[in-house]
XYZ file of C-alpha atoms in Angstrom:
579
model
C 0.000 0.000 0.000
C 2.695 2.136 0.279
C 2.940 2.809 -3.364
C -0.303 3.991 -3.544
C 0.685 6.493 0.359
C 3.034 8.359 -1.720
C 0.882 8.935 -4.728
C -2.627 9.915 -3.292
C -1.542 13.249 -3.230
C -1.333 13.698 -7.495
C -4.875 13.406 -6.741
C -7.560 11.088 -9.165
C -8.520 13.976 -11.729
C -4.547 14.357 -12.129
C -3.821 10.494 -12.599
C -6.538 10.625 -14.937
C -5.438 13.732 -17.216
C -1.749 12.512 -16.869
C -2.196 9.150 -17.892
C -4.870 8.361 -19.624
C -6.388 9.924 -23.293
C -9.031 11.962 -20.956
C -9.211 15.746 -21.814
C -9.526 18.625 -19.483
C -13.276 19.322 -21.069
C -14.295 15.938 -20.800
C -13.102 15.714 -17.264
C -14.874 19.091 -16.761
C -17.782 17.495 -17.802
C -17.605 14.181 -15.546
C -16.962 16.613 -12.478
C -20.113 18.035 -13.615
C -22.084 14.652 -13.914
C -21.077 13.251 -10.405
C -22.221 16.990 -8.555
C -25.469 16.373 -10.350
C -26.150 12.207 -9.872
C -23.524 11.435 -7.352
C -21.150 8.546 -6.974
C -17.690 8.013 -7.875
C -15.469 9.979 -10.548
C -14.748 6.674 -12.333
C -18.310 5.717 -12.584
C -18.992 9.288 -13.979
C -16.369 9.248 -16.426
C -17.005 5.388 -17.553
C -21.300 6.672 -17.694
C -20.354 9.142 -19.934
C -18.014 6.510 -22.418
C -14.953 8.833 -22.348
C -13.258 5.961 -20.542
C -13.830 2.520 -20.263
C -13.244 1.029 -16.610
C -10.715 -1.414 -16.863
C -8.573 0.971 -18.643
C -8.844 3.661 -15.880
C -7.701 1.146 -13.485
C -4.610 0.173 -15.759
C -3.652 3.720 -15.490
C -4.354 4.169 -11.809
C -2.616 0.579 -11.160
C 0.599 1.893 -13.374
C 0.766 5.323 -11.231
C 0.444 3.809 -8.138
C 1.884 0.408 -8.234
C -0.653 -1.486 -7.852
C -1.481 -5.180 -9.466
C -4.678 -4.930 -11.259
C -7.216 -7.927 -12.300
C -8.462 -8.268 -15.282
C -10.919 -10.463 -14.540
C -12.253 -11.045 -10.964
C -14.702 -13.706 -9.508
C -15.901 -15.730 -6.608
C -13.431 -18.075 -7.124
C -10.728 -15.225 -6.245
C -12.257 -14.904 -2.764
C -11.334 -15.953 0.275
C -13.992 -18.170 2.100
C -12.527 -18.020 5.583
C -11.516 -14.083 5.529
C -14.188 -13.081 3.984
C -16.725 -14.363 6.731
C -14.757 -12.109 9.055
C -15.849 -8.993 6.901
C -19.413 -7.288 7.030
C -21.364 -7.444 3.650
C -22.597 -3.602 4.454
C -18.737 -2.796 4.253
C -18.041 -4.839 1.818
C -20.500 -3.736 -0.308
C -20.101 0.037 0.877
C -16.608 0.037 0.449
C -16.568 -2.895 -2.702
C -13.953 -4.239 -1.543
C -13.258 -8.497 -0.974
C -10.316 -10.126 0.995
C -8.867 -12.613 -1.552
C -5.231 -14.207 0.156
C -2.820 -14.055 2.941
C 1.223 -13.339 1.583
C 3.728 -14.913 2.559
C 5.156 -11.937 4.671
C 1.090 -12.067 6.439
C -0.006 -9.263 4.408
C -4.084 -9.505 3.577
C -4.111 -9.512 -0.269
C -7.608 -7.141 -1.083
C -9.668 -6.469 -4.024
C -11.006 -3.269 -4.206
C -11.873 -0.762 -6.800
C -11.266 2.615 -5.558
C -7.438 2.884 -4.956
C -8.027 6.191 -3.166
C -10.452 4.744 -0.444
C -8.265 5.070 2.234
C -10.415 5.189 5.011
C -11.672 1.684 3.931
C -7.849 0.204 4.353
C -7.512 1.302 7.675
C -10.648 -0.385 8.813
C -9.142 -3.385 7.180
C -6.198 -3.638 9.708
C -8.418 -3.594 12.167
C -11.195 -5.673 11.494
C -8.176 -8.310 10.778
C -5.717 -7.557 13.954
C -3.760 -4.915 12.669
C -1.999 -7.308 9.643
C -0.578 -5.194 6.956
C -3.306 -4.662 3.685
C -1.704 -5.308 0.278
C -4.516 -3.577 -2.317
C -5.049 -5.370 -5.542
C -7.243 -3.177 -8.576
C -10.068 -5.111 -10.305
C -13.108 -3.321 -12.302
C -16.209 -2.768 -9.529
C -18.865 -4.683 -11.604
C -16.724 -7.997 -10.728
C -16.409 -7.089 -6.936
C -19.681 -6.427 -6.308
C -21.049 -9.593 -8.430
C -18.482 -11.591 -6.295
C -19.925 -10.088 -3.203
C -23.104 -11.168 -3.903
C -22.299 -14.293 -4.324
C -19.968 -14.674 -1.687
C -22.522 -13.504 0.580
C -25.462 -14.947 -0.430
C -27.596 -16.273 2.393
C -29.305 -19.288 -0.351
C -29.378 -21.744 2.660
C -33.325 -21.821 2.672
C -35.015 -22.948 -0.051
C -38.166 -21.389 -1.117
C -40.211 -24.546 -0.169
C -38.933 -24.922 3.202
C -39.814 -20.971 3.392
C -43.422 -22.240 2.538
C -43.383 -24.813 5.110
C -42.741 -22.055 8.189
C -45.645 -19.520 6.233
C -47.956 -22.353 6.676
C -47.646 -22.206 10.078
C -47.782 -18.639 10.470
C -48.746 -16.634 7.969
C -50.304 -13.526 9.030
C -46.969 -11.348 9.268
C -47.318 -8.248 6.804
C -44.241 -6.457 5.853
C -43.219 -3.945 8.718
C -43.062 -0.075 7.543
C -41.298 0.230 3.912
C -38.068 2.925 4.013
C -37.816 5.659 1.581
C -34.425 4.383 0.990
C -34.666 0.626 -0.512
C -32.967 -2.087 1.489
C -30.555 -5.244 0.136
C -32.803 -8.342 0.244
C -29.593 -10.213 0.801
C -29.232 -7.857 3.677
C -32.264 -8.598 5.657
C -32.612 -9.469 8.554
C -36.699 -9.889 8.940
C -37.485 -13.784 9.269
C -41.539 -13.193 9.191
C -42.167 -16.230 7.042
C -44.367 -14.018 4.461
C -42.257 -11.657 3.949
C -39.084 -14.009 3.440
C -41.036 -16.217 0.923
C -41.753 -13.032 -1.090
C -38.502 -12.146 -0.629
C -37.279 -15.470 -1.541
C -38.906 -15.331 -5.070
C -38.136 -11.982 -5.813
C -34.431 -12.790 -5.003
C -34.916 -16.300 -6.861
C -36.040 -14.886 -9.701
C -33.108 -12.486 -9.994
C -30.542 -15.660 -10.258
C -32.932 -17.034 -12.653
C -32.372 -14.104 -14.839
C -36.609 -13.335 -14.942
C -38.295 -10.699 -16.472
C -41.694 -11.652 -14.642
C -42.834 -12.746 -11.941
C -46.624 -14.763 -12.012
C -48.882 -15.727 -9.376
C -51.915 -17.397 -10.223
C -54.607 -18.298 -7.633
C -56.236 -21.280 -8.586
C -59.206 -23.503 -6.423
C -57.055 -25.227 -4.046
C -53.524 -24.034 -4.707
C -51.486 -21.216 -6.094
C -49.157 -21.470 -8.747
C -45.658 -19.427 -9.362
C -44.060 -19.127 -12.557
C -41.545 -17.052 -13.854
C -40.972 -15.919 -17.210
C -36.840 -16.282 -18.533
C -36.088 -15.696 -22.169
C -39.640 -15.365 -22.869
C -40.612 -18.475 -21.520
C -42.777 -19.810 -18.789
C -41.350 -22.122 -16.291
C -42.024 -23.029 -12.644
C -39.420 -23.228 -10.146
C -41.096 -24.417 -7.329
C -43.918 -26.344 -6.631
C -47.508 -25.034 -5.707
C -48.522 -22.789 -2.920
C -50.968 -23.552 -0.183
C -54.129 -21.744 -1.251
C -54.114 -20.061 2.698
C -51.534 -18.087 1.506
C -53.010 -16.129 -0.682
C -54.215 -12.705 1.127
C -51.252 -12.865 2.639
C -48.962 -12.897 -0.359
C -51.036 -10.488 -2.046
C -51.120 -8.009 0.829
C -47.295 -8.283 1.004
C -46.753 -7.131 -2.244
C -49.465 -4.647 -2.158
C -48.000 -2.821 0.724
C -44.904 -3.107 -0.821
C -46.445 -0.707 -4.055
C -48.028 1.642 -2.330
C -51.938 -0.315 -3.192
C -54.887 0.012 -1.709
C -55.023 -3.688 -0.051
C -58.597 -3.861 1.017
C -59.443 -3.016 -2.456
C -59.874 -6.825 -4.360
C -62.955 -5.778 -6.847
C -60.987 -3.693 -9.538
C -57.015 -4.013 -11.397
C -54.559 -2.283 -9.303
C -51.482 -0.805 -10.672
C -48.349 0.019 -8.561
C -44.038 0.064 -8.698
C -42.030 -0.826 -6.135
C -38.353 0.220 -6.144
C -36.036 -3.000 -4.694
C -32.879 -3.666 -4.391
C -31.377 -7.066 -4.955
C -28.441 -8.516 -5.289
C -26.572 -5.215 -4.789
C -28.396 -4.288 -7.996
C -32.006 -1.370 -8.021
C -34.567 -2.726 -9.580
C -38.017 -1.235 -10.681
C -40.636 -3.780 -9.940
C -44.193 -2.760 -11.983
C -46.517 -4.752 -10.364
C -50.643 -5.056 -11.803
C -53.429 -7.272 -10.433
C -56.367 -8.412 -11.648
C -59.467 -10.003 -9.919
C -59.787 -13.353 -11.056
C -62.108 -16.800 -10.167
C -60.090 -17.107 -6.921
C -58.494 -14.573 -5.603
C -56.200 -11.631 -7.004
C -53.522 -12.380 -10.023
C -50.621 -10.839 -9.549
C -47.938 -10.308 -12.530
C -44.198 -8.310 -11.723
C -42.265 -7.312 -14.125
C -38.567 -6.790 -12.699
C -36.822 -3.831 -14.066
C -32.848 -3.329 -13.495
C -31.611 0.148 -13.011
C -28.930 -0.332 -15.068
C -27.502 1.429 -18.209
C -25.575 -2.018 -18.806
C -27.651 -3.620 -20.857
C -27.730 -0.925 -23.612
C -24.609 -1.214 -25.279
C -25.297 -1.781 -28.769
C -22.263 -4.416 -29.340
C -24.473 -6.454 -27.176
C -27.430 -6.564 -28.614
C -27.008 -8.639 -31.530
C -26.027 -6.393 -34.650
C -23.934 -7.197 -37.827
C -20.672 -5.079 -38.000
C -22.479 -3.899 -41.419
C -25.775 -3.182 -39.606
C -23.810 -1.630 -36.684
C -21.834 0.927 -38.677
C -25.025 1.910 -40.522
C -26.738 1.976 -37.287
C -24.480 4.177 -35.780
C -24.606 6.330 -38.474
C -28.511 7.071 -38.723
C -28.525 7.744 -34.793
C -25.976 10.909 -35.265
C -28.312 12.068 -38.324
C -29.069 15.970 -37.187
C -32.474 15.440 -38.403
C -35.439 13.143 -40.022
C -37.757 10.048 -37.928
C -36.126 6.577 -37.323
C -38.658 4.014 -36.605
C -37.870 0.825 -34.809
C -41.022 -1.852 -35.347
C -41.734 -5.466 -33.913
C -44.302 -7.072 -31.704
C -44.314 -5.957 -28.209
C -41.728 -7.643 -26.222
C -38.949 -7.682 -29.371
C -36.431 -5.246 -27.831
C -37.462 -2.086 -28.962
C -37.439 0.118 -26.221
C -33.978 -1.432 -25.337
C -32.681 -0.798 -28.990
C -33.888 3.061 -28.819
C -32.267 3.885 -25.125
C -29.165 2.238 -26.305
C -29.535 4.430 -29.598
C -29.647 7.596 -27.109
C -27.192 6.377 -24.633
C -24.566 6.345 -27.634
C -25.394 9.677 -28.593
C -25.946 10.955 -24.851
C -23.183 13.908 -24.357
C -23.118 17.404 -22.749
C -23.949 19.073 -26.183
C -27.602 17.657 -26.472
C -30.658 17.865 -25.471
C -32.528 14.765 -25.651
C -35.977 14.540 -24.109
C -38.204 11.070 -24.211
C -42.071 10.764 -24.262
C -42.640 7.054 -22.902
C -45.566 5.285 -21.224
C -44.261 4.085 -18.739
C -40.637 5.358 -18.720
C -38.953 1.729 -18.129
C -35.235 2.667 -18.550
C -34.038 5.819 -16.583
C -31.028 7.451 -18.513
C -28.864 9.658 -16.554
C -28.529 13.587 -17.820
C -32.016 12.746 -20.063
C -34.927 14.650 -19.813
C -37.839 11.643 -19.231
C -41.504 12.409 -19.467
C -44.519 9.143 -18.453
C -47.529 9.753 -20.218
C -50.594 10.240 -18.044
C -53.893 10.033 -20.088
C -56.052 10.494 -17.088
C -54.588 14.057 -17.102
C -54.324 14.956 -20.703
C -50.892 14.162 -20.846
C -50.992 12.112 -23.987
C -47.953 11.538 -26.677
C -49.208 13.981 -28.793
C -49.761 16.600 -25.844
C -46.281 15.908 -24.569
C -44.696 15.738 -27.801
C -46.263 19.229 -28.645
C -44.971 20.773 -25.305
C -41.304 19.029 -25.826
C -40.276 20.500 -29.125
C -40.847 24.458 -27.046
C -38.230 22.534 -24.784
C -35.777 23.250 -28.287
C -34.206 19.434 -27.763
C -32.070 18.149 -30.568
C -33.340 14.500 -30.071
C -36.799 13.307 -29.066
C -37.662 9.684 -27.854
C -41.902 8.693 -29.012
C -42.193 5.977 -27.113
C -44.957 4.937 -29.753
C -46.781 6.428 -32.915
C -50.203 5.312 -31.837
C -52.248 7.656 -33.506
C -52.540 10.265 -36.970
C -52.254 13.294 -34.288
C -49.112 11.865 -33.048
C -47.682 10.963 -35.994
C -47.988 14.301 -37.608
C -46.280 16.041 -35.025
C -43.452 13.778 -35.249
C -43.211 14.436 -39.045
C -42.824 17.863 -38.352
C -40.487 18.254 -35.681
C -38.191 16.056 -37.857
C -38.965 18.579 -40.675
C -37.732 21.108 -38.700
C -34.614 19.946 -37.618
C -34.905 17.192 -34.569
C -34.366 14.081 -34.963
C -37.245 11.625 -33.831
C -36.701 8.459 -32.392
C -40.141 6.116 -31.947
C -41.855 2.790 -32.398
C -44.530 1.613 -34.345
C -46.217 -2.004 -34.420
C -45.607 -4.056 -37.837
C -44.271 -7.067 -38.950
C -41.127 -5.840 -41.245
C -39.289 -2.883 -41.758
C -41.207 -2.050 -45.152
C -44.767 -2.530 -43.301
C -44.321 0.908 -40.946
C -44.270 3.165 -44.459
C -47.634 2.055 -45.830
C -48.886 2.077 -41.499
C -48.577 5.189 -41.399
C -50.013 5.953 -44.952
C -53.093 4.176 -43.487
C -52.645 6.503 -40.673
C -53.485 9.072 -42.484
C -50.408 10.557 -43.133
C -49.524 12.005 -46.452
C -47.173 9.647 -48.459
C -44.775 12.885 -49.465
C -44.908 13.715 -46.271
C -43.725 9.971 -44.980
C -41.046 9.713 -47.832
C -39.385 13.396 -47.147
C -38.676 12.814 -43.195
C -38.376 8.802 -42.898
C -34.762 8.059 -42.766
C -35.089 4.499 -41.550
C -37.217 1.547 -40.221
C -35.686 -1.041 -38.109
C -37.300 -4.428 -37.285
C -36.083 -6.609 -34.741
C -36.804 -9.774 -32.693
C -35.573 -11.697 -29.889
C -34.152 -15.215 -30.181
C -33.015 -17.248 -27.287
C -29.629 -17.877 -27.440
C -27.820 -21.435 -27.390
C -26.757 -22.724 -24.242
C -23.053 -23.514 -24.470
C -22.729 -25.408 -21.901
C -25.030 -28.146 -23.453
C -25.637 -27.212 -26.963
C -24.398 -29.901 -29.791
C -23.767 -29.750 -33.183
C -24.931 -31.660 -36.015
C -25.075 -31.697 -39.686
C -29.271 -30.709 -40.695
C -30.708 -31.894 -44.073
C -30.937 -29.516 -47.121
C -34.423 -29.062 -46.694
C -33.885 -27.904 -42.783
C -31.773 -25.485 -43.937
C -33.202 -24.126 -46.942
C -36.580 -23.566 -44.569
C -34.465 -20.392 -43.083
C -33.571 -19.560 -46.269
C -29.370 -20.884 -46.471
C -28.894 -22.761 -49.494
C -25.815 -25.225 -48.546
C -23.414 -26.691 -51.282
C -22.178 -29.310 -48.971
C -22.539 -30.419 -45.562
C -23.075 -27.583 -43.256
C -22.310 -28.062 -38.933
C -24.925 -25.979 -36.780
C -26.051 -26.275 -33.244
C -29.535 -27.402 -31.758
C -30.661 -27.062 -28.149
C -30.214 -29.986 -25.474
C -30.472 -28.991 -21.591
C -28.910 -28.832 -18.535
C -29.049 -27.596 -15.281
C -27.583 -24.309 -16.436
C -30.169 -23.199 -18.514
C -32.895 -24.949 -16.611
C -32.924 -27.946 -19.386
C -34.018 -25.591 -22.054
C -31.091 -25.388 -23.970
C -30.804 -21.693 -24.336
C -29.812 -19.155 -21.978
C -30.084 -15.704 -22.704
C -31.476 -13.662 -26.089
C -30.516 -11.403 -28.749
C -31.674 -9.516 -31.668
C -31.831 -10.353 -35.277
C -32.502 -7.326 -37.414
C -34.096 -5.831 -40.681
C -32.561 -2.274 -41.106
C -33.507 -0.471 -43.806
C -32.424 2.782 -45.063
C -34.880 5.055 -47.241
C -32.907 6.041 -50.506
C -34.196 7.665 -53.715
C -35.608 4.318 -54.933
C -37.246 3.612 -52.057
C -38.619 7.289 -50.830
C -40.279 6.936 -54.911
C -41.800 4.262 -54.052
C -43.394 5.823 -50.750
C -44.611 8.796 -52.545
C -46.540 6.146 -55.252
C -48.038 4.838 -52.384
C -47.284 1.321 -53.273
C -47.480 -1.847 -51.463
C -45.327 -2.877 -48.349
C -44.171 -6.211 -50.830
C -42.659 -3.639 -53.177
C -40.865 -1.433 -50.964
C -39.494 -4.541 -49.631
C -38.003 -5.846 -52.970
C -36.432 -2.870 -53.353
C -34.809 -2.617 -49.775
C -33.599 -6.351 -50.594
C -32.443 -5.113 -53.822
C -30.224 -2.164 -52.354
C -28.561 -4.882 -49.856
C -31.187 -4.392 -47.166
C -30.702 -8.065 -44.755
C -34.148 -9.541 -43.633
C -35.328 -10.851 -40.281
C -34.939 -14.429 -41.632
C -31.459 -14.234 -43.589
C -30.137 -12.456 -40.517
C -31.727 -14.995 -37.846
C -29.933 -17.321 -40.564
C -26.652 -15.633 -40.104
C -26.953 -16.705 -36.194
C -27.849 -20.064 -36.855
C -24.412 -20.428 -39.051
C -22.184 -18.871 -36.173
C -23.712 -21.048 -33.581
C -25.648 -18.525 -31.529
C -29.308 -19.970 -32.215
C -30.629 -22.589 -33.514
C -32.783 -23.097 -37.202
C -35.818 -24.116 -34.743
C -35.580 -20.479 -33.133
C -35.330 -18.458 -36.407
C -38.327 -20.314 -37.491
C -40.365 -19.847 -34.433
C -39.841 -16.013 -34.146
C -39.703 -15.011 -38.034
C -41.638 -15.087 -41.139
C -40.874 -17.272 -44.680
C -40.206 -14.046 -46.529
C -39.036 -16.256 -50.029
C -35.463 -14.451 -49.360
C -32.437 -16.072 -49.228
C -29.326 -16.143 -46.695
C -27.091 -16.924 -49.593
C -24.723 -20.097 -50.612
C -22.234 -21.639 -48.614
């Protein structure tokens, strides 16, 4: 540590300016960020993309000495010194005990090399032994935390078992400020079994969360990769009001009130992760039905490398999102990744020098230095009321969550006509179907082709397990059914099952896209008001890549299998080429 004595003084904005390509007017701008959202420098600098995190670390580890991970997980940890350290100070402090030297030093992980406050607490919590301080990125500390200090020692049926027996505990007064789940200490068996699932289906990667009343039982499911499984088995049917009140108090609802749908958030945190829980119920046969759809508060999920785009369709991407001006429509079925392809659109383009505002309903992803605005039709607030109020706000980028409506629509057209640039959604099948929508709309077909710059369609397939997956060599006619013609033998994958992906065979999802561009050929086309089939042989024509052919694409390199592409995309007589 003494390396690291003699250099706190340079100071982190100096390390950073002196050694790394960060300029004084970016750094300006960081400074500004963290007075505004809090937090760490380093997070503020790595939010903002001037820097990414591992390579601030290699500078910081350079200037001060310091050995620095590159990659850093549970299996880095020690067991035995780590139960000697609190997880609120681990977790405060992200910091994990991974070794003993041979001169008795305590080897720690940590990713704040200027936390020295947290290093002297270290010698004493372990008897005064000298603290050697290792560098690793703080994503991989605090995942390693949480798993190090996960308390998964009950299961969620033997929390069932104790609610049976007592069961009328109701959560306890809710704190403005959210508390760890894996940090509680409340053993009421209702409120651990709720607990329990929420935190279960976390691990599980779930979007959703059901519970369905049913005449004698109740049954849980959760939804992962867009599919329904259950993970434990059913609920006593006594349960019931008790569950639902839980939750209810936990969203702010009115829990006497079991005639009418209910609509409430809760904000949680689990895992060391926020998370925005929207929670609805519905009156059913027997009981309430309660659906929650877990939200992370996390920006990490929007990088555009990760969401399944060509290099081609990437670079083009890229370069319609920094247009100054004109609409770009993303279209699919709900649940295909739109929202998540538009706020990783805007988080690319996100810097100091605009002004981007969103109209969404409800606002799902919260982006940092954004102007956000939820649509409330019980007030007025509609899209087309907000949208008309934004564009006096003089932003350079607008978000529509969706172009529902002609009124909507229209407004859109103009503000790209007048210099913003309009990001939205619209509901068709292909990228060629949203032109001739919005003719049917009602909007004027010279009006469509003189501010559409592009339509991109997208869906989600689940992704291959690799832990299980196995290749094989399909027949011609399997492959020509997503559109590859094969010369010879070709190798893909299909899905198998294990434990890791809950014997699916896939684990995870990712996009497959239909980008296309509106040139001269195609904005003549528009303005002849011809049909979506048209428009769409000309887009293939100019080089445009369909749903299928690109689904195909991902079927060749292993990520998903020809079963998935078929399920999720149309026969559109295209082909994916030779091989």
């Amino acid at each position: 540590m003494s390396a690291a004595a003699n250099n706190t003084s340079l100071g982190l904005r100096e390390v950073l300016l002196r050694t790394t390509r960060l300029d004084l007017s970016q750094l300006q701008q960081a400074v500004e960020h963290q007075s505004t959202n809090g937090g760490r420098l380093v997070d503020s600098v790595v939010d903002l993309g001037f820097l990414g995190e591992e390579e601030v670390l290699e500078a910081l580890g350079n200037q001060l000495g310091l050995p620095v991970h590159g990659t850093f997980a549970i299996h880095d940890v020690d067991e035995e010194l780590t139960a000697r350290l609190p997880i609120g100070f681990a977790k405060t402090h992200g910091v994990l005990p991974c070794g003993i030297r041979e001169d008795g030093a305590v080897r720690v992980v940590l990713s704040d090399p200027f936390d020295t406050s947290c290093v002297d607490d270290l010698r004493l919590l372990f008897d005064g032994s000298e603290i050697a301080t290792e560098l690793a990125p703080r994503r991989a500390v605090m995942a390693a935390i949480n798993e190090a200090y996960d308390r998964g020692g009950s299961s969620i049926d033997d929390i069932v078992e104790g609610a049976t027996e007592d069961f009328s505990a109701i959560a306890s007064e809710i704190s403005a400020e959210p508390q760890d789940l894996l940090e509680s200490s409340d053993d009421a068996p209702i409120i651990r079994l709720v607990d329990s699932l929420l935190q279960q289906a976390v691990k599980d990667r779930a979007s959703d969360i059901h519970i369905e009343p049913f005449e004698r039982d109740i049954r849980v499911r959760f939804r992962s990769d867009d599919m329904l499984y259950e993970p434990v088995s059913t609920l006593p049917k006594a349960l019931l009001p008790s569950i639902v009140s839980r939750i209810k108090i936990l969203a702010g609802l009115d829990i006497a009130e079991k005639r009418v749908p209910q609509d409430g958030r809760i904000r949680l945190k689990i895992a060391g992760r926020d998370y925005d829980v929207r929670l609805s119920t519905v009156p059913v046969a027997h009981g309430e039905r309660l659906v929650l759809r877990l939200l992370p508060r996390t920006t990490d999920m929007l990088d555009l490398e990760r969401l399944g785009f060509s290099p081609e369709q990437l670079e083009v991407w890229e370069r319609l999102i920094r247009r100054p001006h004109g609409i770009v429509l993303v279209t699919g079925p709900t649940g295909s990744g739109k929202t998540t392809t538009l706020y990783g659109a805007l988080a690319k383009v996100n810097r100091g020098d605009q002004n981007i505002i969103t109209i969404d309903d409800p606002v799902e992803i919260q982006l940092p230095g954004v102007g956000q605005i939820e649509v409330n039709n019980k007030v007025g607030l509609t899209f087309a009321n907000a949208l008309r109020s934004v564009l006096r706000q003089d932003p350079n980028i607008v978000l529509v969550g969706e172009i529902r409506d002609l009124e909507t629509a229209e407004i859109a057209i103009q503000a790209s006509l007048t210099g913003h640039l309009v990001f939205s959604t619209i509901h068709t099948n292909d990228a060629p179907s949203a032109v001739t929508r919005l003719v049917d709309m009602g909007v004027e077909p010279y009006l469509v082709a003189s501010s559409l710059v592009a339509v991109l369609a997208q869906r989600l397939v689940r992704v291959l397990c690799t832990e299980c997956r196995e290749a094989y060599t399909p027949t011609p006619e399997a492959l020509a059914e997503v559109g590859i013609r094969a010369n010879g033998p070709v190798t893909v994958y299909r899905a198998t099952g294990c434990a890791t992906c809950h014997d699916s065979g896939y684990r995870g999802r990712v996009g497959i896209f239909e980008l296309m561009v509106v040139d001269d050929a195609i904005r003549d086309q528009i303005t002849q008001t011809l049909d979506a089939k048209s428009i769409k042989r000309t887009a293939v024509a100019g080089g445009m890549s369909t749903l299928r052919a690109d689904g195909a694409r991902k079927v060749i390199d292993g990520t998903t299998s020809i079963e998935e592409v078929l399920r999720t995309s149309e026969d559109e007589g295209v082909s994916a080429g030779a091989l």
